[in-house]
Amino acid sequence: MKAKFLIPLVLFVVLVIFLAIGLNRDPHEVPSPLINKLAPSFDIPQLAEPNKTFSPASMQGQVWVLNVWASWCVACREEHPVLVELAKSQMAPIIGLDYKDKREEALAMLSRQGNPYVLSAFDADGRVGINYGVYGVPETYVIDKAGVIRFKHIGPITSDLLNQKIYPLLSELKKS
Amino acid sequence: MKKALLITLCIFNLGVFAKDAVPLADDLLTEQRLISISEEMRCLVCQNESLAGSRSDLANDLRREIRTLIKEGKSDDQIRNFMVERYGDFVLYRPPVKPITWLLWIGPFVILMIGIAGLFVYLRRRNSNVTNVTLSADDNKRLDALLENEKKEGKASS
């Protein structure tokens, strides 16, 4: 008999738990369908040297990081020191994808804040970004030796993420 | 004189407020197909807006991309696949029916069924709680007398 009175309470607690989980999830973190798929190919001019191009095919056999950034993006500025840290660790080469940016402004930002990128590809009209499913800059991809995307992060990467997720993943991928 | 000046000022001002037109496809048919496809898609930047209605930069780019695909003669399904390959099922306002979305599609009906079953059980239990008592002849007489009294009193008072 007593158990009957507890039913509404239990239902209420379950509801609260569901709502709490829902509130703590970031709706902008959409699972990418590109994970474990081949990184889309492209061949576009580089940022610093517009007469040279970059294509992901040239990274075959290496574990590398693709970071989508832009000088107009505030979160990218916030993320920049972390990328410099990652570059210093020499765990993997970082390739930048300068997304819908102005060349002078992008170069100015790199000379002001330091350049963690081996090179940056210049995606003027955002087409490459669309092929990579980019919808919020910055975004970061870890791509393995076979050219498969193994990890994607939307939003600025933090030191914690670097230590807990990206470093272990990089060393694991480099071994294989 | 003053009036003329005011009018010319107004006319010249119009140019200041004018903005570039939103790029449209040349033919109406492409535009209609674009709208019918993108209305069913979520803008990823402002997630409560459809791709057709959003003014975000990315939405503009994606509409441009869809326009090109339409001009290339791609079917609606091919265009939808193009978007899903890049952004996942999340872009579709109508998620496809597949094992991972079964709960989403049939969940409400399951809950409805549970509710109906619960109601059924409750009603049956309530019915069986009402005990049938057969009245003895004595009881019946007393009951008749009471009803008779009631009637008389009712008439007297009215």
mmCIF file of C-alpha atoms in Angstrom:
data_model
loop_
_atom_site.group_PDB
_atom_site.id
_atom_site.type_symbol
_atom_site.label_atom_id
_atom_site.label_comp_id
_atom_site.label_asym_id
_atom_site.label_seq_id
_atom_site.Cartn_x
_atom_site.Cartn_y
_atom_site.Cartn_z
ATOM 1 C CA MET A 1 0.000 0.000 0.000
ATOM 2 C CA LYS A 2 2.778 2.395 0.927
ATOM 3 C CA ALA A 3 4.643 1.669 -2.287
ATOM 4 C CA LYS A 4 1.757 3.176 -4.247
ATOM 5 C CA PHE A 5 2.432 6.629 -2.820
ATOM 6 C CA LEU A 6 6.047 6.361 -3.865
ATOM 7 C CA ILE A 7 5.200 5.944 -7.567
ATOM 8 C CA PRO A 8 4.742 9.682 -8.309
ATOM 9 C CA LEU A 9 7.935 10.426 -6.398
ATOM 10 C CA VAL A 10 9.892 7.864 -8.401
ATOM 11 C CA LEU A 11 8.458 9.192 -11.678
ATOM 12 C CA PHE A 12 9.382 12.723 -10.622
ATOM 13 C CA VAL A 13 12.949 11.708 -9.811
ATOM 14 C CA VAL A 14 13.292 9.952 -13.173
ATOM 15 C CA LEU A 15 11.986 13.077 -14.924
ATOM 16 C CA VAL A 16 14.432 15.286 -13.018
ATOM 17 C CA ILE A 17 17.324 13.002 -13.965
ATOM 18 C CA PHE A 18 16.366 13.140 -17.643
ATOM 19 C CA LEU A 19 16.063 16.928 -17.561
ATOM 20 C CA ALA A 20 19.377 17.287 -15.715
ATOM 21 C CA ILE A 21 21.146 15.175 -18.337
ATOM 22 C CA GLY A 22 19.459 17.166 -21.093
ATOM 23 C CA LEU A 23 20.527 20.479 -19.594
ATOM 24 C CA ASN A 24 24.131 19.424 -19.233
ATOM 25 C CA ARG A 25 24.536 18.294 -22.807
ATOM 26 C CA ASP A 26 25.806 20.730 -25.369
ATOM 27 C CA PRO A 27 23.357 20.811 -28.289
ATOM 28 C CA HIS A 28 26.151 22.074 -30.520
ATOM 29 C CA GLU A 29 28.066 18.862 -30.149
ATOM 30 C CA VAL A 30 26.589 16.999 -33.044
ATOM 31 C CA PRO A 31 28.153 13.590 -33.639
ATOM 32 C CA SER A 32 30.058 13.783 -36.892
ATOM 33 C CA PRO A 33 29.275 11.163 -39.519
ATOM 34 C CA LEU A 34 32.837 11.566 -40.773
ATOM 35 C CA ILE A 35 34.446 9.676 -37.899
ATOM 36 C CA ASN A 36 36.162 6.521 -39.167
ATOM 37 C CA LYS A 37 35.717 7.660 -42.748
ATOM 38 C CA LEU A 38 38.375 8.803 -45.174
ATOM 39 C CA ALA A 39 39.158 12.490 -44.852
ATOM 40 C CA PRO A 40 37.625 14.250 -47.871
ATOM 41 C CA SER A 41 40.270 15.183 -50.402
ATOM 42 C CA PHE A 42 40.904 18.704 -51.606
ATOM 43 C CA ASP A 43 43.598 20.661 -53.342
ATOM 44 C CA ILE A 44 43.579 24.350 -52.521
ATOM 45 C CA PRO A 45 46.156 27.171 -52.291
ATOM 46 C CA GLN A 46 48.202 27.622 -49.160
ATOM 47 C CA LEU A 47 47.809 30.655 -46.959
ATOM 48 C CA ALA A 48 51.388 31.896 -46.877
ATOM 49 C CA GLU A 49 52.311 30.854 -50.404
ATOM 50 C CA PRO A 50 49.249 31.207 -52.634
ATOM 51 C CA ASN A 51 50.985 29.708 -55.655
ATOM 52 C CA LYS A 52 51.489 26.404 -53.816
ATOM 53 C CA THR A 53 48.617 24.089 -52.996
ATOM 54 C CA PHE A 54 47.957 21.625 -50.211
ATOM 55 C CA SER A 55 46.225 18.287 -50.474
ATOM 56 C CA PRO A 56 45.603 15.801 -47.617
ATOM 57 C CA ALA A 57 47.019 13.086 -49.868
ATOM 58 C CA SER A 58 50.477 14.523 -49.198
ATOM 59 C CA MET A 59 50.100 13.583 -45.519
ATOM 60 C CA GLN A 60 49.601 9.874 -46.277
ATOM 61 C CA GLY A 61 51.593 7.701 -43.879
ATOM 62 C CA GLN A 62 51.580 10.295 -41.113
ATOM 63 C CA VAL A 63 49.318 10.895 -38.154
ATOM 64 C CA TRP A 64 48.322 14.552 -38.361
ATOM 65 C CA VAL A 65 45.969 17.132 -36.964
ATOM 66 C CA LEU A 66 43.737 19.331 -39.081
ATOM 67 C CA ASN A 67 42.609 22.501 -37.344
ATOM 68 C CA VAL A 68 39.955 24.727 -38.878
ATOM 69 C CA TRP A 69 40.482 28.332 -37.858
ATOM 70 C CA ALA A 70 39.948 31.933 -38.919
ATOM 71 C CA SER A 71 41.204 35.301 -37.811
ATOM 72 C CA TRP A 72 37.627 36.547 -37.312
ATOM 73 C CA CYS A 73 36.842 33.754 -34.873
ATOM 74 C CA VAL A 74 37.193 34.735 -31.221
ATOM 75 C CA ALA A 75 37.302 31.184 -29.895
ATOM 76 C CA CYS A 76 40.242 30.470 -32.220
ATOM 77 C CA ARG A 77 42.289 33.171 -30.512
ATOM 78 C CA GLU A 78 41.441 31.546 -27.204
ATOM 79 C CA GLU A 79 42.500 28.156 -28.541
ATOM 80 C CA HIS A 80 45.690 29.374 -30.157
ATOM 81 C CA PRO A 81 48.076 28.965 -27.175
ATOM 82 C CA VAL A 82 46.914 25.351 -26.790
ATOM 83 C CA LEU A 83 47.749 24.680 -30.425
ATOM 84 C CA VAL A 84 51.170 26.234 -29.937
ATOM 85 C CA GLU A 85 51.614 23.861 -27.000
ATOM 86 C CA LEU A 86 50.597 20.911 -29.175
ATOM 87 C CA ALA A 87 53.026 22.003 -31.891
ATOM 88 C CA LYS A 88 55.840 22.257 -29.346
ATOM 89 C CA SER A 89 55.193 18.712 -28.160
ATOM 90 C CA GLN A 90 55.993 17.550 -31.714
ATOM 91 C CA MET A 91 53.483 14.743 -31.349
ATOM 92 C CA ALA A 92 51.979 15.393 -34.764
ATOM 93 C CA PRO A 93 52.121 18.030 -37.479
ATOM 94 C CA ILE A 94 49.226 20.493 -37.372
ATOM 95 C CA ILE A 95 47.799 21.623 -40.683
ATOM 96 C CA GLY A 96 45.557 24.668 -40.541
ATOM 97 C CA LEU A 97 42.491 25.215 -42.666
ATOM 98 C CA ASP A 98 41.939 28.940 -42.786
ATOM 99 C CA TYR A 99 38.184 29.093 -43.215
ATOM 100 C CA LYS A 100 36.524 31.987 -45.091
ATOM 101 C CA ASP A 101 39.174 34.457 -44.083
ATOM 102 C CA LYS A 102 41.113 37.397 -45.482
ATOM 103 C CA ARG A 103 44.701 36.531 -46.274
ATOM 104 C CA GLU A 104 46.311 39.619 -44.713
ATOM 105 C CA GLU A 105 44.283 39.332 -41.513
ATOM 106 C CA ALA A 106 45.043 35.634 -41.138
ATOM 107 C CA LEU A 107 48.758 36.182 -41.639
ATOM 108 C CA ALA A 108 48.688 39.098 -39.206
ATOM 109 C CA MET A 109 47.100 36.903 -36.553
ATOM 110 C CA LEU A 110 49.751 34.210 -37.013
ATOM 111 C CA SER A 111 52.618 36.685 -36.723
ATOM 112 C CA ARG A 112 50.997 38.214 -33.653
ATOM 113 C CA GLN A 113 50.141 35.010 -31.781
ATOM 114 C CA GLY A 114 52.701 32.565 -33.131
ATOM 115 C CA ASN A 115 52.247 29.963 -35.839
ATOM 116 C CA PRO A 116 51.619 26.406 -34.671
ATOM 117 C CA TYR A 117 50.859 25.193 -38.192
ATOM 118 C CA VAL A 118 53.243 23.431 -40.535
ATOM 119 C CA LEU A 119 51.180 25.234 -43.136
ATOM 120 C CA SER A 120 47.646 26.473 -43.573
ATOM 121 C CA ALA A 121 45.380 25.802 -46.519
ATOM 122 C CA PHE A 122 43.294 28.777 -47.566
ATOM 123 C CA ASP A 123 39.609 27.901 -47.921
ATOM 124 C CA ALA A 124 38.328 31.185 -49.310
ATOM 125 C CA ASP A 125 34.730 30.206 -50.115
ATOM 126 C CA GLY A 126 34.255 27.592 -47.389
ATOM 127 C CA ARG A 127 33.756 24.670 -49.806
ATOM 128 C CA VAL A 128 36.350 22.471 -48.126
ATOM 129 C CA GLY A 129 34.766 23.347 -44.796
ATOM 130 C CA ILE A 130 31.407 22.084 -46.055
ATOM 131 C CA ASN A 131 32.992 18.808 -47.174
ATOM 132 C CA TYR A 132 34.387 18.376 -43.687
ATOM 133 C CA GLY A 133 31.033 19.177 -42.086
ATOM 134 C CA VAL A 134 32.359 22.333 -40.441
ATOM 135 C CA TYR A 135 29.689 24.480 -38.829
ATOM 136 C CA GLY A 136 31.414 26.152 -35.939
ATOM 137 C CA VAL A 137 35.007 27.297 -36.116
ATOM 138 C CA PRO A 138 37.342 26.165 -34.523
ATOM 139 C CA GLU A 139 37.129 22.472 -35.273
ATOM 140 C CA THR A 140 39.902 19.948 -34.914
ATOM 141 C CA TYR A 141 40.355 16.581 -36.621
ATOM 142 C CA VAL A 142 42.868 13.840 -35.909
ATOM 143 C CA ILE A 143 43.677 11.890 -39.055
ATOM 144 C CA ASP A 144 45.590 8.614 -39.049
ATOM 145 C CA LYS A 145 48.253 7.203 -41.360
ATOM 146 C CA ALA A 146 45.691 5.791 -43.770
ATOM 147 C CA GLY A 147 43.945 9.166 -44.054
ATOM 148 C CA VAL A 148 40.969 8.172 -41.891
ATOM 149 C CA ILE A 149 39.418 10.716 -39.517
ATOM 150 C CA ARG A 150 39.668 9.213 -36.041
ATOM 151 C CA PHE A 151 38.578 12.084 -33.844
ATOM 152 C CA LYS A 152 36.775 15.358 -34.213
ATOM 153 C CA HIS A 153 36.349 18.152 -31.739
ATOM 154 C CA ILE A 154 34.050 21.128 -32.227
ATOM 155 C CA GLY A 155 34.976 24.296 -30.380
ATOM 156 C CA PRO A 156 38.285 25.336 -28.890
ATOM 157 C CA ILE A 157 40.530 22.543 -27.645
ATOM 158 C CA THR A 158 41.782 22.910 -24.096
ATOM 159 C CA SER A 159 44.894 21.703 -22.284
ATOM 160 C CA ASP A 160 42.741 19.130 -20.507
ATOM 161 C CA LEU A 161 41.439 17.743 -23.760
ATOM 162 C CA LEU A 162 44.967 17.655 -25.103
ATOM 163 C CA ASN A 163 46.231 15.643 -22.155
ATOM 164 C CA GLN A 164 43.263 13.364 -21.679
ATOM 165 C CA LYS A 165 42.250 12.625 -25.232
ATOM 166 C CA ILE A 166 44.457 13.916 -27.992
ATOM 167 C CA TYR A 167 47.934 12.950 -26.730
ATOM 168 C CA PRO A 168 46.917 9.361 -25.873
ATOM 169 C CA LEU A 169 45.132 9.022 -29.207
ATOM 170 C CA LEU A 170 48.100 10.379 -31.156
ATOM 171 C CA SER A 171 50.595 8.039 -29.520
ATOM 172 C CA GLU A 172 48.246 5.096 -30.038
ATOM 173 C CA LEU A 173 47.769 5.923 -33.718
ATOM 174 C CA LYS A 174 51.479 6.436 -34.268
ATOM 175 C CA LYS A 175 52.207 2.942 -32.967
ATOM 176 C CA SER A 176 49.873 1.198 -35.375
ATOM 177 C CA MET B 1 12.714 75.373 -52.314
ATOM 178 C CA LYS B 2 12.986 73.703 -48.930
ATOM 179 C CA LYS B 3 10.580 71.013 -50.009
ATOM 180 C CA ALA B 4 12.553 70.277 -53.149
ATOM 181 C CA LEU B 5 15.719 69.943 -51.090
ATOM 182 C CA LEU B 6 14.005 67.585 -48.663
ATOM 183 C CA ILE B 7 12.724 65.413 -51.490
ATOM 184 C CA THR B 8 16.134 65.174 -53.150
ATOM 185 C CA LEU B 9 17.686 64.298 -49.804
ATOM 186 C CA CYS B 10 15.153 61.543 -49.324
ATOM 187 C CA ILE B 11 15.807 60.154 -52.765
ATOM 188 C CA PHE B 12 19.557 60.100 -52.296
ATOM 189 C CA ASN B 13 19.210 58.541 -48.908
ATOM 190 C CA LEU B 14 17.537 55.495 -50.376
ATOM 191 C CA GLY B 15 20.832 54.427 -51.842
ATOM 192 C CA VAL B 16 22.480 54.513 -48.434
ATOM 193 C CA PHE B 17 20.074 52.024 -46.920
ATOM 194 C CA ALA B 18 19.980 49.659 -49.878
ATOM 195 C CA LYS B 19 21.706 46.335 -49.376
ATOM 196 C CA ASP B 20 22.952 43.736 -51.772
ATOM 197 C CA ALA B 21 20.205 41.417 -52.801
ATOM 198 C CA VAL B 22 20.433 37.886 -51.473
ATOM 199 C CA PRO B 23 21.801 35.748 -54.299
ATOM 200 C CA LEU B 24 19.052 33.853 -56.039
ATOM 201 C CA ALA B 25 19.160 31.218 -58.675
ATOM 202 C CA ASP B 26 18.268 32.468 -62.129
ATOM 203 C CA ASP B 27 15.229 30.326 -62.604
ATOM 204 C CA LEU B 28 12.237 30.013 -60.349
ATOM 205 C CA LEU B 29 12.135 26.222 -60.504
ATOM 206 C CA THR B 30 15.582 25.830 -58.939
ATOM 207 C CA GLU B 31 14.627 28.271 -56.234
ATOM 208 C CA GLN B 32 11.405 26.407 -55.460
ATOM 209 C CA ARG B 33 13.230 23.111 -55.207
ATOM 210 C CA LEU B 34 15.872 24.736 -53.027
ATOM 211 C CA ILE B 35 13.190 25.965 -50.659
ATOM 212 C CA SER B 36 11.355 22.644 -50.514
ATOM 213 C CA ILE B 37 14.605 20.807 -49.719
ATOM 214 C CA SER B 38 16.085 23.289 -47.287
ATOM 215 C CA GLU B 39 12.859 23.795 -45.352
ATOM 216 C CA GLU B 40 13.231 20.220 -44.186
ATOM 217 C CA MET B 41 16.749 20.815 -42.958
ATOM 218 C CA ARG B 42 18.151 22.254 -39.784
ATOM 219 C CA CYS B 43 20.572 25.138 -39.837
ATOM 220 C CA LEU B 44 23.521 23.926 -37.779
ATOM 221 C CA VAL B 45 24.508 27.335 -36.492
ATOM 222 C CA CYS B 46 21.120 28.458 -35.242
ATOM 223 C CA GLN B 47 19.600 25.101 -34.574
ATOM 224 C CA ASN B 48 16.013 26.183 -34.210
ATOM 225 C CA GLU B 49 15.899 27.622 -37.684
ATOM 226 C CA SER B 50 15.509 25.787 -40.926
ATOM 227 C CA LEU B 51 18.178 26.028 -43.550
ATOM 228 C CA ALA B 52 15.696 27.872 -45.746
ATOM 229 C CA GLY B 53 15.034 30.570 -43.183
ATOM 230 C CA SER B 54 18.418 31.090 -41.609
ATOM 231 C CA ARG B 55 20.557 34.106 -42.405
ATOM 232 C CA SER B 56 23.757 32.669 -41.002
ATOM 233 C CA ASP B 57 26.821 32.584 -43.209
ATOM 234 C CA LEU B 58 26.974 28.829 -43.240
ATOM 235 C CA ALA B 59 23.328 28.574 -44.267
ATOM 236 C CA ASN B 60 24.036 30.929 -47.173
ATOM 237 C CA ASP B 61 26.952 28.757 -48.236
ATOM 238 C CA LEU B 62 24.939 25.571 -47.925
ATOM 239 C CA ARG B 63 22.079 27.025 -49.958
ATOM 240 C CA ARG B 64 24.608 27.998 -52.611
ATOM 241 C CA GLU B 65 25.923 24.440 -52.544
ATOM 242 C CA ILE B 66 22.412 22.982 -52.881
ATOM 243 C CA ARG B 67 21.734 25.336 -55.809
ATOM 244 C CA THR B 68 24.817 24.033 -57.587
ATOM 245 C CA LEU B 69 23.758 20.462 -56.942
ATOM 246 C CA ILE B 70 20.288 21.157 -58.344
ATOM 247 C CA LYS B 71 21.827 22.671 -61.446
ATOM 248 C CA GLU B 72 24.014 19.605 -61.820
ATOM 249 C CA GLY B 73 20.782 17.641 -62.071
ATOM 250 C CA LYS B 74 20.998 15.831 -58.737
ATOM 251 C CA SER B 75 17.798 14.364 -57.314
ATOM 252 C CA ASP B 76 16.340 15.505 -53.986
ATOM 253 C CA ASP B 77 17.502 12.280 -52.362
ATOM 254 C CA GLN B 78 21.026 12.722 -53.642
ATOM 255 C CA ILE B 79 21.101 16.252 -52.243
ATOM 256 C CA ARG B 80 19.793 15.057 -48.909
ATOM 257 C CA ASN B 81 22.487 12.395 -48.851
ATOM 258 C CA PHE B 82 25.102 15.031 -49.626
ATOM 259 C CA MET B 83 24.064 16.902 -46.486
ATOM 260 C CA VAL B 84 23.720 13.814 -44.290
ATOM 261 C CA GLU B 85 27.178 12.570 -45.305
ATOM 262 C CA ARG B 86 28.648 15.792 -43.968
ATOM 263 C CA TYR B 87 26.489 16.764 -41.028
ATOM 264 C CA GLY B 88 24.757 13.546 -40.038
ATOM 265 C CA ASP B 89 21.068 12.778 -39.637
ATOM 266 C CA PHE B 90 20.921 15.772 -37.340
ATOM 267 C CA VAL B 91 20.374 18.095 -40.316
ATOM 268 C CA LEU B 92 17.131 16.379 -41.205
ATOM 269 C CA TYR B 93 14.003 17.505 -39.419
ATOM 270 C CA ARG B 94 12.493 14.120 -40.249
ATOM 271 C CA PRO B 95 14.999 11.563 -39.037
ATOM 272 C CA PRO B 96 15.098 8.347 -41.100
ATOM 273 C CA VAL B 97 13.656 5.175 -39.593
ATOM 274 C CA LYS B 98 16.565 2.914 -38.666
ATOM 275 C CA PRO B 99 17.547 0.878 -35.583
ATOM 276 C CA ILE B 100 19.064 3.859 -33.765
ATOM 277 C CA THR B 101 15.910 5.973 -34.262
ATOM 278 C CA TRP B 102 13.372 3.237 -33.519
ATOM 279 C CA LEU B 103 12.925 4.469 -29.990
ATOM 280 C CA LEU B 104 12.310 7.967 -31.316
ATOM 281 C CA TRP B 105 9.687 6.843 -33.806
ATOM 282 C CA ILE B 106 7.796 4.211 -31.812
ATOM 283 C CA GLY B 107 8.612 5.397 -28.284
ATOM 284 C CA PRO B 108 5.536 7.640 -27.974
ATOM 285 C CA PHE B 109 3.262 4.814 -29.149
ATOM 286 C CA VAL B 110 4.842 2.421 -26.665
ATOM 287 C CA ILE B 111 4.188 4.910 -23.875
ATOM 288 C CA LEU B 112 0.594 5.320 -25.111
ATOM 289 C CA MET B 113 0.147 1.536 -25.047
ATOM 290 C CA ILE B 114 1.519 1.345 -21.515
ATOM 291 C CA GLY B 115 -0.935 4.068 -20.511
ATOM 292 C CA ILE B 116 -3.897 2.296 -22.085
ATOM 293 C CA ALA B 117 -2.889 -1.015 -20.482
ATOM 294 C CA GLY B 118 -2.559 0.714 -17.108
ATOM 295 C CA LEU B 119 -5.986 2.317 -17.486
ATOM 296 C CA PHE B 120 -7.481 -1.066 -18.408
ATOM 297 C CA VAL B 121 -6.002 -2.799 -15.396
ATOM 298 C CA TYR B 122 -7.126 0.031 -13.115
ATOM 299 C CA LEU B 123 -10.705 -0.015 -14.426
ATOM 300 C CA ARG B 124 -10.983 -3.777 -14.100
ATOM 301 C CA ARG B 125 -9.662 -3.703 -10.580
ATOM 302 C CA ARG B 126 -12.088 -0.939 -9.641
ATOM 303 C CA ASN B 127 -15.023 -2.893 -11.055
ATOM 304 C CA SER B 128 -14.155 -6.006 -9.086
ATOM 305 C CA ASN B 129 -13.913 -3.896 -5.908
ATOM 306 C CA VAL B 130 -17.625 -3.101 -6.056
ATOM 307 C CA THR B 131 -19.273 -5.986 -4.168
ATOM 308 C CA ASN B 132 -22.715 -7.119 -5.177
ATOM 309 C CA VAL B 133 -25.125 -7.460 -2.270
ATOM 310 C CA THR B 134 -28.533 -9.028 -2.729
ATOM 311 C CA LEU B 135 -31.147 -7.411 -0.544
ATOM 312 C CA SER B 136 -33.469 -9.519 1.518
ATOM 313 C CA ALA B 137 -37.270 -9.061 1.242
ATOM 314 C CA ASP B 138 -37.214 -7.142 4.544
ATOM 315 C CA ASP B 139 -34.608 -4.739 3.275
ATOM 316 C CA ASN B 140 -36.594 -4.155 0.127
ATOM 317 C CA LYS B 141 -39.685 -3.235 2.113
ATOM 318 C CA ARG B 142 -37.758 -0.771 4.234
ATOM 319 C CA LEU B 143 -36.241 0.733 1.137
ATOM 320 C CA ASP B 144 -39.653 1.143 -0.500
ATOM 321 C CA ALA B 145 -40.981 2.798 2.623
ATOM 322 C CA LEU B 146 -38.101 5.245 2.728
ATOM 323 C CA LEU B 147 -38.558 6.146 -0.946
ATOM 324 C CA GLU B 148 -42.267 6.568 -0.439
ATOM 325 C CA ASN B 149 -41.668 8.944 2.492
ATOM 326 C CA GLU B 150 -39.216 10.943 0.437
ATOM 327 C CA LYS B 151 -41.739 11.381 -2.346
ATOM 328 C CA LYS B 152 -44.482 12.582 0.003
ATOM 329 C CA GLU B 153 -42.218 15.039 1.748
ATOM 330 C CA GLY B 154 -41.009 16.289 -1.581
ATOM 331 C CA LYS B 155 -44.575 16.970 -2.709
ATOM 332 C CA ALA B 156 -45.524 18.638 0.573
ATOM 333 C CA SER B 157 -42.697 21.060 0.483
ATOM 334 C CA SER B 158 -43.236 22.119 -3.127
#
